mmCIF file of N, CA and C in Angstrom:
data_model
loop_
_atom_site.group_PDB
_atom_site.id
_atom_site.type_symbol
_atom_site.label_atom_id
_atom_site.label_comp_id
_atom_site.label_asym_id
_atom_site.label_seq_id
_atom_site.Cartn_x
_atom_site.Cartn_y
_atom_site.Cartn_z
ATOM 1 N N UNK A 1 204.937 -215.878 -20.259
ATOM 2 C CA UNK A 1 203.599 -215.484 -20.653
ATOM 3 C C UNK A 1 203.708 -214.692 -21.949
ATOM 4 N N UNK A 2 202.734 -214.698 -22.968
ATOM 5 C CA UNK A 2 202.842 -213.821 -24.243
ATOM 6 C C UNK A 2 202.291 -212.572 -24.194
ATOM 7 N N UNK A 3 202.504 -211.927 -24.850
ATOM 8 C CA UNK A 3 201.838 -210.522 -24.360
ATOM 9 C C UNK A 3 200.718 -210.409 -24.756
ATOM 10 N N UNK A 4 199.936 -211.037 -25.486
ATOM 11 C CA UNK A 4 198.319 -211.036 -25.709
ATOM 12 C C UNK A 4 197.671 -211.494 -24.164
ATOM 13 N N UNK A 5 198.300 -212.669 -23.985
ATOM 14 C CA UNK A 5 197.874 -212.826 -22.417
ATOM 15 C C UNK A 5 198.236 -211.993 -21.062
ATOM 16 N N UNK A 6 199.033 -211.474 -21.215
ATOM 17 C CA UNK A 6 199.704 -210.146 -20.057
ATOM 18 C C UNK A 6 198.401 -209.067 -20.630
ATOM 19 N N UNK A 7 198.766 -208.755 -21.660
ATOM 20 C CA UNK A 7 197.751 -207.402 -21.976
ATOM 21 C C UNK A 7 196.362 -207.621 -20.848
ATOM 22 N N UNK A 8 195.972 -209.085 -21.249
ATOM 23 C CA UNK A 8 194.644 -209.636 -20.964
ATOM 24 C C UNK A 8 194.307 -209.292 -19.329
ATOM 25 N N UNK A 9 195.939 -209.722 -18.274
ATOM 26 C CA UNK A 9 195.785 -209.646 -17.556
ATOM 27 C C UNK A 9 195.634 -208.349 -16.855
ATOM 28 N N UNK A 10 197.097 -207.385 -17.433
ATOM 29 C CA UNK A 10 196.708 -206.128 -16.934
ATOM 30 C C UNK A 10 194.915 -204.959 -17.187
ATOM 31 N N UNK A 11 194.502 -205.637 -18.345
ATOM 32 C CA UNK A 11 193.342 -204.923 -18.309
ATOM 33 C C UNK A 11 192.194 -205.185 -17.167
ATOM 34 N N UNK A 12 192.103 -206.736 -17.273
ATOM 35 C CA UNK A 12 191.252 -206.905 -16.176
ATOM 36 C C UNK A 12 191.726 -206.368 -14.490
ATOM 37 N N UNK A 13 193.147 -206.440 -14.119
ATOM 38 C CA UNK A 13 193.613 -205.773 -12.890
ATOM 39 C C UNK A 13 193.400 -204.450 -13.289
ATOM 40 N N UNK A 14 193.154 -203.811 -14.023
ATOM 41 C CA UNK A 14 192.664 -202.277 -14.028
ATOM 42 C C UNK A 14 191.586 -201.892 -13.174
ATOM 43 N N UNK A 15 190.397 -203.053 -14.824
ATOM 44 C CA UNK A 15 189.141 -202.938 -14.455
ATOM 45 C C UNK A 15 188.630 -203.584 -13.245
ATOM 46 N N UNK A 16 189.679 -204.733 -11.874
ATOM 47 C CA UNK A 16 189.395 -204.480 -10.647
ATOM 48 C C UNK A 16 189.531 -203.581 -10.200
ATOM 49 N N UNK A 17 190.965 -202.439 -10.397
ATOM 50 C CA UNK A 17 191.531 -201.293 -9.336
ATOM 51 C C UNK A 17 190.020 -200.144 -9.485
ATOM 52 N N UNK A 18 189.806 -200.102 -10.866
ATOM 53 C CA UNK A 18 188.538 -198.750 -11.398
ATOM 54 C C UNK A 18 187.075 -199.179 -10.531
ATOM 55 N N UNK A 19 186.948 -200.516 -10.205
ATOM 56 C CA UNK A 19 185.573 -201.085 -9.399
ATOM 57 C C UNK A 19 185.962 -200.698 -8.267
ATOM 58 N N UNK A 20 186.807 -200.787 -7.550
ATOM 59 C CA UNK A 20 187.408 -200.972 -6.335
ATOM 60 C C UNK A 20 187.488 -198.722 -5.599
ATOM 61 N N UNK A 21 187.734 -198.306 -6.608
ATOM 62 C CA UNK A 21 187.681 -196.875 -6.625
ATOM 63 C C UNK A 21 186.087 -196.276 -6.723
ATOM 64 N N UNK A 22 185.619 -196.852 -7.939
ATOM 65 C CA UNK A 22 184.157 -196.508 -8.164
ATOM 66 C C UNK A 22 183.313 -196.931 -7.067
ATOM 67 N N UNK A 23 183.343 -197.606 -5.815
ATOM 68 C CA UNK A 23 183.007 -198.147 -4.790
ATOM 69 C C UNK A 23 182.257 -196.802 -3.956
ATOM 70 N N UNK A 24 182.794 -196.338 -4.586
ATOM 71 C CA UNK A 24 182.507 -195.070 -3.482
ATOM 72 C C UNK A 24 182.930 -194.714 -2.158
ATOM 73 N N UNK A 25 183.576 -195.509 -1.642
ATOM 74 C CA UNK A 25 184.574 -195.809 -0.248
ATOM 75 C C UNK A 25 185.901 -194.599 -0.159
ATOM 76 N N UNK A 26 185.528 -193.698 1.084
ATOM 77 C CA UNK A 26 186.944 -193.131 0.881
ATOM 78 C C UNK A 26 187.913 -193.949 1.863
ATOM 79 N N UNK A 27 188.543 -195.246 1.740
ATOM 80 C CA UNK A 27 189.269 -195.468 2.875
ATOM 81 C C UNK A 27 190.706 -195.853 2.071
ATOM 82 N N UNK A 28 191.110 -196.673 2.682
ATOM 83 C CA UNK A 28 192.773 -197.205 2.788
ATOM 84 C C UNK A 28 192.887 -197.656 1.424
ATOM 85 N N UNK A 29 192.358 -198.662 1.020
ATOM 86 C CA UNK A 29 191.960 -199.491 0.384
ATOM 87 C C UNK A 29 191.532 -199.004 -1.431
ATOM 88 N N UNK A 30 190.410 -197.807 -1.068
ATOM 89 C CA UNK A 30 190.622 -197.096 -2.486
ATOM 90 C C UNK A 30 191.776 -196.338 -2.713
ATOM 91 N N UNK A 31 192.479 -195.968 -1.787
ATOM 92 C CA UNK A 31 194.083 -195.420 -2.021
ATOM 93 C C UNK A 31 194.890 -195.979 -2.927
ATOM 94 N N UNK A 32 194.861 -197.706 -2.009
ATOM 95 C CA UNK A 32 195.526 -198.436 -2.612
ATOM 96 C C UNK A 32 195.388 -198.537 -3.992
ATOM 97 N N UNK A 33 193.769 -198.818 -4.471
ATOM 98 C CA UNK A 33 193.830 -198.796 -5.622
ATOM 99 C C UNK A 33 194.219 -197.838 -6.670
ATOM 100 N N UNK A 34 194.009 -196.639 -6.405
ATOM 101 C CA UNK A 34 194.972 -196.270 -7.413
ATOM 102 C C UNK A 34 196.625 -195.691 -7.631
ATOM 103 N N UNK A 35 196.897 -196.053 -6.954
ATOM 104 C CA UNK A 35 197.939 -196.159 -6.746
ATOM 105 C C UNK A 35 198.482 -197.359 -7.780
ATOM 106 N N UNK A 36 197.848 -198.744 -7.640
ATOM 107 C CA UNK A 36 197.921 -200.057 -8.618
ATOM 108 C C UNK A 36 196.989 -199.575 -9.742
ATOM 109 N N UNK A 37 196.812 -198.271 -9.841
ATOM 110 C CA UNK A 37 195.882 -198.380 -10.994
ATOM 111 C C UNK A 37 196.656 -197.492 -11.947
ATOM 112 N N UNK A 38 196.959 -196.640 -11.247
ATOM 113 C CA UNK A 38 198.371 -195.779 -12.070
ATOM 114 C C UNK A 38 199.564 -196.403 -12.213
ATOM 115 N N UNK A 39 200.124 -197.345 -11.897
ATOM 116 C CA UNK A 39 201.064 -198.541 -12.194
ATOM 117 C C UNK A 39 200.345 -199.683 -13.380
ATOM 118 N N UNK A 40 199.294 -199.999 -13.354
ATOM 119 C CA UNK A 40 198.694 -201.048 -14.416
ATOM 120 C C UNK A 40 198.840 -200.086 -15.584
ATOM 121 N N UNK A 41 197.875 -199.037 -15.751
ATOM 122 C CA UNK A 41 197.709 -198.121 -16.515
ATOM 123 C C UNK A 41 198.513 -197.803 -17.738
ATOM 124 N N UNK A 42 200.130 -197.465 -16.870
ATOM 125 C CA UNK A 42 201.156 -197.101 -17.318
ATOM 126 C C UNK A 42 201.752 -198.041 -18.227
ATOM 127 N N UNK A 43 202.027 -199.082 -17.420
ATOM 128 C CA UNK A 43 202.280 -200.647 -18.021
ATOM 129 C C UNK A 43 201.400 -201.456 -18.997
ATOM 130 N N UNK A 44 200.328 -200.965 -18.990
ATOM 131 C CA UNK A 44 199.585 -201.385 -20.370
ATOM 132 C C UNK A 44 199.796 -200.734 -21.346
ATOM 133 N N UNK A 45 199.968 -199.425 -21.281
ATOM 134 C CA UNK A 45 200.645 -198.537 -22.119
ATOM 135 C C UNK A 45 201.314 -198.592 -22.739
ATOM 136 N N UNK A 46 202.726 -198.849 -22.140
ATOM 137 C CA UNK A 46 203.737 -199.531 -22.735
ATOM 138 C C UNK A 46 203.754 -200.390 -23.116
ATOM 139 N N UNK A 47 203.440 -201.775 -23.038
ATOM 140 C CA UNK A 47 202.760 -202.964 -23.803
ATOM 141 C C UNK A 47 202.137 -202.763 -24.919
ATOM 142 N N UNK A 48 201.427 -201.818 -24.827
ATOM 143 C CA UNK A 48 200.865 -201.539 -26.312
ATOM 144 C C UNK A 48 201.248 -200.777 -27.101
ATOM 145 N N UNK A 49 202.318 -200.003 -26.628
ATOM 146 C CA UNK A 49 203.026 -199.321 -27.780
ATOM 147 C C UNK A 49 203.129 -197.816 -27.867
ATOM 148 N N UNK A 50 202.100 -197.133 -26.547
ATOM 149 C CA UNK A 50 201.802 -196.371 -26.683
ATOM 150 C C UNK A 50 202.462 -195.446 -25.205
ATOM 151 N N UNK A 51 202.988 -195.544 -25.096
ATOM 152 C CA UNK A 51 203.789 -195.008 -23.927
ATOM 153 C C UNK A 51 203.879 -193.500 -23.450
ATOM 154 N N UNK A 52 202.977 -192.761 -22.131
ATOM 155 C CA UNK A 52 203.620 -191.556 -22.188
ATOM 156 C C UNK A 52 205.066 -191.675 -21.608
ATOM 157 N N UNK A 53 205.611 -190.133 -21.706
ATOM 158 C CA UNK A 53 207.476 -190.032 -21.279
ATOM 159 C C UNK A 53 207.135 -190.443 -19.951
ATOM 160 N N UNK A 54 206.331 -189.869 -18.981
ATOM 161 C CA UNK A 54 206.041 -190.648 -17.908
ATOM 162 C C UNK A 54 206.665 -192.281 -17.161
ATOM 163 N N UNK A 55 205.403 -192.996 -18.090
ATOM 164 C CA UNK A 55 205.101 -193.960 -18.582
ATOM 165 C C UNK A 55 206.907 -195.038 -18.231
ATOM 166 N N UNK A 56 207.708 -194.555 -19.291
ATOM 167 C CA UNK A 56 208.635 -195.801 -19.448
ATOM 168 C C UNK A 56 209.746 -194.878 -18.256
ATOM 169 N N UNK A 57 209.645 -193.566 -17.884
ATOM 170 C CA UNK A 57 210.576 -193.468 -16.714
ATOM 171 C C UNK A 57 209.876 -194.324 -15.575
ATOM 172 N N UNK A 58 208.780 -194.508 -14.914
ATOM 173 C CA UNK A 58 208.358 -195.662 -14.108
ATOM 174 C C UNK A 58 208.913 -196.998 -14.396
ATOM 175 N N UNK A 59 208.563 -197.454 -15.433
ATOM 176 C CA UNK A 59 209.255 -199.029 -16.018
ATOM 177 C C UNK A 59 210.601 -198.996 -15.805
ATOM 178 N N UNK A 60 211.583 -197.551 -15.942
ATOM 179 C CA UNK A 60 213.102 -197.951 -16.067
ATOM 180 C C UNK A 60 213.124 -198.120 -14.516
ATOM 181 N N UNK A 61 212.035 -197.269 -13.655
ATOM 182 C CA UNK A 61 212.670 -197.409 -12.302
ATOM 183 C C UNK A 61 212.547 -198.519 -11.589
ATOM 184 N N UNK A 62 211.531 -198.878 -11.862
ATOM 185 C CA UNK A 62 210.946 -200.341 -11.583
ATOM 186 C C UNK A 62 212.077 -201.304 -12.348
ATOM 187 N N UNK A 63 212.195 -201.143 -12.781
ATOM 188 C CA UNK A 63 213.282 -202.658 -13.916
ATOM 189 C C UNK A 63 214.394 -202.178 -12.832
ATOM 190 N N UNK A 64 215.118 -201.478 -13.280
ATOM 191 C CA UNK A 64 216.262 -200.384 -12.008
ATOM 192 C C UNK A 64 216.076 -201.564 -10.374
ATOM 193 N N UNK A 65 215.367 -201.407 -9.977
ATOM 194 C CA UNK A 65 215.260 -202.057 -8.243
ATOM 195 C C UNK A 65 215.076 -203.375 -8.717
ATOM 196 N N UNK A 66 214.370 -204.329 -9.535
ATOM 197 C CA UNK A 66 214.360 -205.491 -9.628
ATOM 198 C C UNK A 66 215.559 -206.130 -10.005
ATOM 199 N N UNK A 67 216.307 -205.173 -10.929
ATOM 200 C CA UNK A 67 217.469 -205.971 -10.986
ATOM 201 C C UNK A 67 218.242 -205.727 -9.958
ATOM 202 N N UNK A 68 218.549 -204.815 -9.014
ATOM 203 C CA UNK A 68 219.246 -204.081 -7.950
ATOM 204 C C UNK A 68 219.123 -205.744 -6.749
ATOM 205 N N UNK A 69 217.671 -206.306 -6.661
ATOM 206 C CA UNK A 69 217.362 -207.104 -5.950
ATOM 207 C C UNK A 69 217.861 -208.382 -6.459
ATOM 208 N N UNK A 70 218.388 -208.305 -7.780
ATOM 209 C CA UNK A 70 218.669 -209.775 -8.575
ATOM 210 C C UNK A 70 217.500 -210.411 -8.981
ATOM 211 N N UNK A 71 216.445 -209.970 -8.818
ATOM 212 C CA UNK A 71 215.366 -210.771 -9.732
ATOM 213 C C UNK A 71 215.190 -210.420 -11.240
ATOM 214 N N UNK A 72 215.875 -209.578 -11.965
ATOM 215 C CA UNK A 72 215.758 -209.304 -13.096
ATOM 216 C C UNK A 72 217.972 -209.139 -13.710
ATOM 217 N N UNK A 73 218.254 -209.914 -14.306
ATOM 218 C CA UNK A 73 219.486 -210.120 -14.928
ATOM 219 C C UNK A 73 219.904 -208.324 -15.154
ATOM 220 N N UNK A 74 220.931 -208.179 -14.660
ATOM 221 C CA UNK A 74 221.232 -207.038 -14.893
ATOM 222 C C UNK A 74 221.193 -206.282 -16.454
ATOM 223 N N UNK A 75 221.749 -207.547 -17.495
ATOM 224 C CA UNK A 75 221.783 -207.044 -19.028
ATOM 225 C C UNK A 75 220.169 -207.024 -19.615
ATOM 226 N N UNK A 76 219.195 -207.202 -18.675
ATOM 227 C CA UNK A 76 217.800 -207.826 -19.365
ATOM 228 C C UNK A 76 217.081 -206.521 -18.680
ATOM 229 N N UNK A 77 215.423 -206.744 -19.061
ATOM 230 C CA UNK A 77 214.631 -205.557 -18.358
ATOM 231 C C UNK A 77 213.314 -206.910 -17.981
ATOM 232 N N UNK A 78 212.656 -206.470 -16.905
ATOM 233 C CA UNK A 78 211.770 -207.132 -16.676
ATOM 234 C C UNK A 78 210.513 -207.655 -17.843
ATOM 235 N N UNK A 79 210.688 -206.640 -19.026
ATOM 236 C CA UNK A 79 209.939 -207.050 -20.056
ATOM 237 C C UNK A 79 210.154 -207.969 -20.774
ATOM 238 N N UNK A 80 211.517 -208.363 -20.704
ATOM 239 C CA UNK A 80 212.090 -209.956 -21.273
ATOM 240 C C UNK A 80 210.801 -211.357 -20.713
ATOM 241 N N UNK A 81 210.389 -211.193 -19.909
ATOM 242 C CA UNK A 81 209.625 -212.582 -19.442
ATOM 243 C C UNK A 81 208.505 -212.653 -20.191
ATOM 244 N N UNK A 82 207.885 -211.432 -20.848
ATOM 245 C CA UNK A 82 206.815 -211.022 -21.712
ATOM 246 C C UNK A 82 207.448 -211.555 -22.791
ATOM 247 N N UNK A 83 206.801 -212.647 -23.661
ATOM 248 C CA UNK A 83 207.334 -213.344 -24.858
ATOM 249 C C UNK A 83 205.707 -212.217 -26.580
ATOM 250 N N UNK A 84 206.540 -212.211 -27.036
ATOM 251 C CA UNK A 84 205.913 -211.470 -28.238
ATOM 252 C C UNK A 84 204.412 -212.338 -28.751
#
């Protein structure tokens, strides 16, 4: 996928997690969302260039367990599948 189209995607999974919160619902479910909303957030962030320190310690930890699992090449980071 290119990253104009990733960008595309993580914004709109935001702007579900932010509907999904704005719901007004206190249950399970708006938890969930932000929880995926502070993970999108972060990761759009970084995609765009703009990263808090936060921000890319999440991504290393996340890249960290995916490759741990073998889905991400140990010498690579999960941002490799993101084409420029």
């Amino acid at each position: 996928m290119n990253k104009a189209d990733f960008l595309s995607y993580t914004e709109g999974q935001i702007n579900q997690a932010a509907l999904s919160i704005a719901d007004g619902k206190k249950d399970m479910a708006n938890d969930n969302a932000v929880g995926k909303l502070l993970f999108l957030c972060a990761l759009h962030r970084v995609l765009d260039g703009k990263p808090h320190p936060g921000d890319l310690g999440m991504m290393d930890g996340i890249n960290d367990c995916l490759q741990q699992l073998g889905l991400v090449e140990t010498s690579k980071t999960f941002f490799a599948a993101i084409q420029a």
